[in-house]
mmCIF file with all atom_site columns, C-alpha atoms in Angstrom:
data_model
loop_
_atom_site.group_PDB
_atom_site.id
_atom_site.type_symbol
_atom_site.label_atom_id
_atom_site.label_alt_id
_atom_site.label_comp_id
_atom_site.label_asym_id
_atom_site.label_entity_id
_atom_site.label_seq_id
_atom_site.pdbx_PDB_ins_code
_atom_site.Cartn_x
_atom_site.Cartn_y
_atom_site.Cartn_z
_atom_site.occupancy
_atom_site.B_iso_or_equiv
_atom_site.pdbx_formal_charge
_atom_site.auth_seq_id
_atom_site.auth_comp_id
_atom_site.auth_asym_id
_atom_site.auth_atom_id
_atom_site.pdbx_PDB_model_num
ATOM 1   C CA . MET W 1 1   ? -123.809 -117.763 -104.759 1.00 0.00 ? 9   MET W CA 1
ATOM 2   C CA . LYS W 1 2   ? -122.019 -113.919 -105.754 1.00 0.00 ? 10  LYS W CA 1
ATOM 3   C CA . LEU W 1 3   ? -119.891 -116.817 -107.871 1.00 0.00 ? 11  LEU W CA 1
ATOM 4   C CA . ILE W 1 4   ? -122.630 -117.773 -109.552 1.00 0.00 ? 12  ILE W CA 1
ATOM 5   C CA . LEU W 1 5   ? -123.891 -115.384 -110.246 1.00 0.00 ? 13  LEU W CA 1
ATOM 6   C CA . PHE W 1 6   ? -120.976 -113.246 -111.297 1.00 0.00 ? 14  PHE W CA 1
ATOM 7   C CA . ILE W 1 7   ? -120.800 -116.427 -113.707 1.00 0.00 ? 15  ILE W CA 1
ATOM 8   C CA . LEU W 1 8   ? -124.228 -116.176 -115.453 1.00 0.00 ? 16  LEU W CA 1
ATOM 9   C CA . ILE W 1 9   ? -123.763 -112.047 -115.647 1.00 0.00 ? 17  ILE W CA 1
ATOM 10  C CA . PHE W 1 10  ? -120.607 -112.608 -117.145 1.00 0.00 ? 18  PHE W CA 1
ATOM 11  C CA . SER W 1 11  ? -120.886 -115.705 -119.613 1.00 0.00 ? 19  SER W CA 1
ATOM 12  C CA . GLY W 1 12  ? -124.377 -113.302 -120.729 1.00 0.00 ? 20  GLY W CA 1
ATOM 13  C CA . LEU W 1 13  ? -122.404 -110.466 -121.793 1.00 0.00 ? 21  LEU W CA 1
ATOM 14  C CA . ILE W 1 14  ? -120.276 -112.678 -123.580 1.00 0.00 ? 22  ILE W CA 1
ATOM 15  C CA . TYR W 1 15  ? -122.925 -114.123 -125.291 1.00 0.00 ? 23  TYR W CA 1
ATOM 16  C CA . ALA W 1 16  ? -124.133 -110.418 -126.006 1.00 0.00 ? 24  ALA W CA 1
ATOM 17  C CA . PHE W 1 17  ? -121.182 -109.458 -127.636 1.00 0.00 ? 25  PHE W CA 1
ATOM 18  C CA . VAL W 1 18  ? -120.441 -112.349 -129.762 1.00 0.00 ? 26  VAL W CA 1
ATOM 19  C CA . TYR W 1 19  ? -124.494 -112.512 -131.632 1.00 0.00 ? 27  TYR W CA 1
ATOM 20  C CA . LEU W 1 20  ? -124.353 -108.941 -131.990 1.00 0.00 ? 28  LEU W CA 1
ATOM 21  C CA . ASN W 1 21  ? -120.300 -109.329 -133.011 1.00 0.00 ? 29  ASN W CA 1
ATOM 22  C CA . ASN W 1 22  ? -122.451 -111.552 -135.686 1.00 0.00 ? 30  ASN W CA 1
ATOM 23  C CA . GLN W 1 23  ? -125.130 -109.292 -137.137 1.00 0.00 ? 31  GLN W CA 1
ATOM 24  C CA . GLY W 1 24  ? -122.354 -106.577 -137.559 1.00 0.00 ? 32  GLY W CA 1
ATOM 25  C CA . SER W 1 25  ? -123.212 -104.195 -134.892 1.00 0.00 ? 33  SER W CA 1
ATOM 26  C CA . PHE W 1 26  ? -120.167 -103.194 -134.477 1.00 0.00 ? 34  PHE W CA 1
ATOM 27  C CA . HIS W 1 27  ? -118.701 -103.256 -138.159 1.00 0.00 ? 35  HIS W CA 1
ATOM 28  C CA . THR W 1 28  ? -118.582 -99.221  -137.664 1.00 0.00 ? 36  THR W CA 1
ATOM 29  C CA . TYR W 1 29  ? -115.791 -99.253  -135.033 1.00 0.00 ? 37  TYR W CA 1
ATOM 30  C CA . ASN W 1 30  ? -113.390 -101.246 -137.081 1.00 0.00 ? 38  ASN W CA 1
ATOM 31  C CA . ASN W 1 31  ? -112.184 -97.760  -139.205 1.00 0.00 ? 39  ASN W CA 1
ATOM 32  C CA . TYR W 1 32  ? -111.241 -96.292  -135.643 1.00 0.00 ? 40  TYR W CA 1
ATOM 33  C CA . LEU W 1 33  ? -109.550 -99.290  -134.895 1.00 0.00 ? 41  LEU W CA 1
ATOM 34  C CA . ASN W 1 34  ? -108.007 -99.731  -137.907 1.00 0.00 ? 42  ASN W CA 1
ATOM 35  C CA . ASP W 1 35  ? -106.980 -95.681  -137.411 1.00 0.00 ? 43  ASP W CA 1
ATOM 36  C CA . LEU W 1 36  ? -105.736 -96.698  -134.520 1.00 0.00 ? 44  LEU W CA 1
ATOM 37  C CA . VAL W 1 37  ? -103.448 -98.912  -134.705 1.00 0.00 ? 45  VAL W CA 1
ATOM 38  C CA . LYS W 1 38  ? -102.215 -96.716  -138.357 1.00 0.00 ? 46  LYS W CA 1
ATOM 39  C CA . ASN W 1 39  ? -103.158 -99.603  -140.853 1.00 0.00 ? 47  ASN W CA 1
ATOM 40  C CA . LYS W 1 40  ? -102.237 -97.175  -143.414 1.00 0.00 ? 48  LYS W CA 1
ATOM 41  C CA . PRO W 1 41  ? -101.726 -100.025 -146.915 1.00 0.00 ? 49  PRO W CA 1
ATOM 42  C CA . ARG W 1 42  ? -98.133  -100.624 -147.364 1.00 0.00 ? 50  ARG W CA 1
ATOM 43  C CA . ILE W 1 43  ? -97.366  -100.673 -150.550 1.00 0.00 ? 51  ILE W CA 1
ATOM 44  C CA . THR W 1 44  ? -93.882  -101.469 -151.181 1.00 0.00 ? 52  THR W CA 1
ATOM 45  C CA . CYS W 1 45  ? -92.662  -104.065 -153.013 1.00 0.00 ? 53  CYS W CA 1
ATOM 46  C CA . THR W 1 46  ? -89.393  -106.189 -154.870 1.00 0.00 ? 54  THR W CA 1
ATOM 47  C CA . ALA W 1 47  ? -91.452  -107.923 -157.194 1.00 0.00 ? 55  ALA W CA 1
ATOM 48  C CA . ASP W 1 48  ? -94.652  -107.825 -159.338 1.00 0.00 ? 56  ASP W CA 1
ATOM 49  C CA . SER W 1 49  ? -96.550  -110.549 -157.339 1.00 0.00 ? 57  SER W CA 1
ATOM 50  C CA . GLU W 1 50  ? -95.952  -109.063 -154.050 1.00 0.00 ? 58  GLU W CA 1
ATOM 51  C CA . CYS W 1 51  ? -98.648  -106.185 -155.185 1.00 0.00 ? 59  CYS W CA 1
ATOM 52  C CA . HIS W 1 52  ? -102.306 -106.910 -155.811 1.00 0.00 ? 60  HIS W CA 1
ATOM 53  C CA . LEU W 1 53  ? -106.023 -104.916 -155.347 1.00 0.00 ? 61  LEU W CA 1
ATOM 54  C CA . VAL W 1 54  ? -107.082 -104.890 -151.999 1.00 0.00 ? 62  VAL W CA 1
ATOM 55  C CA . ALA W 1 55  ? -109.858 -102.833 -149.755 1.00 0.00 ? 63  ALA W CA 1
ATOM 56  C CA . PRO W 1 56  ? -107.925 -99.700  -148.244 1.00 0.00 ? 64  PRO W CA 1
ATOM 57  C CA . ASP W 1 57  ? -110.509 -99.931  -145.180 1.00 0.00 ? 65  ASP W CA 1
ATOM 58  C CA . CYS W 1 58  ? -112.794 -101.896 -143.357 1.00 0.00 ? 66  CYS W CA 1
ATOM 59  C CA . THR W 1 59  ? -116.034 -100.311 -145.241 1.00 0.00 ? 67  THR W CA 1
ATOM 60  C CA . PRO W 1 60  ? -118.333 -102.725 -146.260 1.00 0.00 ? 68  PRO W CA 1
ATOM 61  C CA . CYS W 1 61  ? -118.721 -101.777 -149.824 1.00 0.00 ? 69  CYS W CA 1
ATOM 62  C CA . ALA W 1 62  ? -115.136 -100.094 -150.643 1.00 0.00 ? 70  ALA W CA 1
ATOM 63  C CA . CYS W 1 63  ? -113.237 -100.097 -154.034 1.00 0.00 ? 71  CYS W CA 1
ATOM 64  C CA . GLY W 1 64  ? -109.694 -101.509 -154.090 1.00 0.00 ? 72  GLY W CA 1
ATOM 65  C CA . VAL W 1 65  ? -106.492 -99.226  -154.121 1.00 0.00 ? 73  VAL W CA 1
ATOM 66  C CA . VAL W 1 66  ? -102.921 -101.334 -154.650 1.00 0.00 ? 74  VAL W CA 1
ATOM 67  C CA . ALA W 1 67  ? -100.852 -102.429 -151.886 1.00 0.00 ? 75  ALA W CA 1
ATOM 68  C CA . ASN W 1 68  ? -98.850  -105.223 -151.102 1.00 0.00 ? 76  ASN W CA 1
ATOM 69  C CA . SER W 1 69  ? -100.296 -108.422 -150.203 1.00 0.00 ? 77  SER W CA 1
ATOM 70  C CA . ASN W 1 70  ? -99.118  -109.442 -147.218 1.00 0.00 ? 78  ASN W CA 1
ATOM 71  C CA . TRP W 1 71  ? -101.298 -106.299 -145.878 1.00 0.00 ? 79  TRP W CA 1
ATOM 72  C CA . LYS W 1 72  ? -104.877 -105.752 -145.264 1.00 0.00 ? 80  LYS W CA 1
ATOM 73  C CA . PRO W 1 73  ? -106.889 -103.660 -143.185 1.00 0.00 ? 81  PRO W CA 1
ATOM 74  C CA . TYR W 1 74  ? -107.686 -104.578 -139.600 1.00 0.00 ? 82  TYR W CA 1
ATOM 75  C CA . CYS W 1 75  ? -111.245 -105.516 -139.068 1.00 0.00 ? 83  CYS W CA 1
ATOM 76  C CA . PRO W 1 76  ? -112.327 -107.014 -135.998 1.00 0.00 ? 84  PRO W CA 1
ATOM 77  C CA . PHE W 1 77  ? -114.890 -107.142 -135.931 1.00 0.00 ? 85  PHE W CA 1
ATOM 78  C CA . LYS W 1 78  ? -117.866 -108.848 -138.838 1.00 0.00 ? 86  LYS W CA 1
ATOM 79  C CA . LYS W 1 79  ? -119.345 -106.617 -141.642 1.00 0.00 ? 87  LYS W CA 1
ATOM 80  C CA . PRO W 1 80  ? -123.398 -106.885 -141.115 1.00 0.00 ? 88  PRO W CA 1
ATOM 81  C CA . GLN W 1 81  ? -124.948 -108.854 -143.117 1.00 0.00 ? 89  GLN W CA 1
ATOM 82  C CA . GLY W 1 82  ? -127.073 -108.626 -146.760 1.00 0.00 ? 90  GLY W CA 1
ATOM 83  C CA . ILE W 1 83  ? -125.694 -105.177 -147.602 1.00 0.00 ? 91  ILE W CA 1
ATOM 84  C CA . ASN W 1 84  ? -125.838 -104.650 -151.613 1.00 0.00 ? 92  ASN W CA 1
ATOM 85  C CA . CYS W 1 85  ? -122.633 -103.932 -153.108 1.00 0.00 ? 93  CYS W CA 1
ATOM 86  C CA . SER W 1 86  ? -122.637 -102.231 -156.349 1.00 0.00 ? 94  SER W CA 1
ATOM 87  C CA . PRO W 1 87  ? -119.753 -103.611 -158.335 1.00 0.00 ? 95  PRO W CA 1
ATOM 88  C CA . CYS W 1 88  ? -116.219 -102.306 -158.678 1.00 0.00 ? 96  CYS W CA 1
ATOM 89  C CA . PRO W 1 89  ? -114.852 -100.764 -161.869 1.00 0.00 ? 97  PRO W CA 1
ATOM 90  C CA . TYR W 1 90  ? -111.961 -104.168 -163.516 1.00 0.00 ? 98  TYR W CA 1
ATOM 91  C CA . ILE W 1 91  ? -109.257 -103.164 -162.880 1.00 0.00 ? 99  ILE W CA 1
ATOM 92  C CA . ASP W 1 92  ? -106.746 -106.263 -165.375 1.00 0.00 ? 100 ASP W CA 1
ATOM 93  C CA . LYS W 1 93  ? -104.093 -108.075 -163.184 1.00 0.00 ? 101 LYS W CA 1
ATOM 94  C CA . ASP W 1 94  ? -101.790 -107.092 -165.235 1.00 0.00 ? 102 ASP W CA 1
ATOM 95  C CA . THR W 1 95  ? -101.677 -103.544 -165.153 1.00 0.00 ? 103 THR W CA 1
ATOM 96  C CA . ILE W 1 96  ? -100.754 -103.530 -160.899 1.00 0.00 ? 104 ILE W CA 1
ATOM 97  C CA . LYS W 1 97  ? -96.925  -103.277 -160.644 1.00 0.00 ? 105 LYS W CA 1
ATOM 98  C CA . CYS W 1 98  ? -93.746  -103.041 -158.851 1.00 0.00 ? 106 CYS W CA 1
ATOM 99  C CA . VAL W 1 99  ? -92.834  -99.723  -160.003 1.00 0.00 ? 107 VAL W CA 1
ATOM 100 C CA . ASP W 1 100 ? -89.317  -98.924  -158.154 1.00 0.00 ? 108 ASP W CA 1
ATOM 101 C CA . THR W 1 101 ? -89.944  -100.593 -155.268 1.00 0.00 ? 109 THR W CA 1
ATOM 102 C CA . VAL W 1 102 ? -94.084  -99.231  -155.240 1.00 0.00 ? 110 VAL W CA 1
ATOM 103 C CA . CYS W 1 103 ? -96.954  -101.690 -156.057 1.00 0.00 ? 111 CYS W CA 1
ATOM 104 C CA . LYS W 1 104 ? -98.990  -98.677  -158.711 1.00 0.00 ? 112 LYS W CA 1
ATOM 105 C CA . LEU W 1 105 ? -101.374 -99.054  -161.055 1.00 0.00 ? 113 LEU W CA 1
ATOM 106 C CA . VAL W 1 106 ? -99.942  -98.907  -164.720 1.00 0.00 ? 114 VAL W CA 1
ATOM 107 C CA . SER W 1 107 ? -102.127 -98.276  -167.897 1.00 0.00 ? 115 SER W CA 1
ATOM 108 C CA . ALA W 1 108 ? -101.739 -101.213 -170.272 1.00 0.00 ? 116 ALA W CA 1
#
């Protein structure tokens, strides 16, 4: 009887966690977890093709920073639904270059 009760409570907690995560309820913890694992943007490169524009953290409306294409922020929780963000400024992909083994935004 205790085992059945434990299974019901445990499965209910898992269901509640999945439901709340799908609604974006835990997104505020993403930046904390990203900082906890010290996941700062990796900017080293050897070729221009390794550099791209990426969101700097887990903020839903964050505009990008130049980083290595293999790097991305650590955001295990889903973003909230229905957020309307203003568009980020346009950056031409030809202005993102690998300069002295560092990804940089150069003027056109």
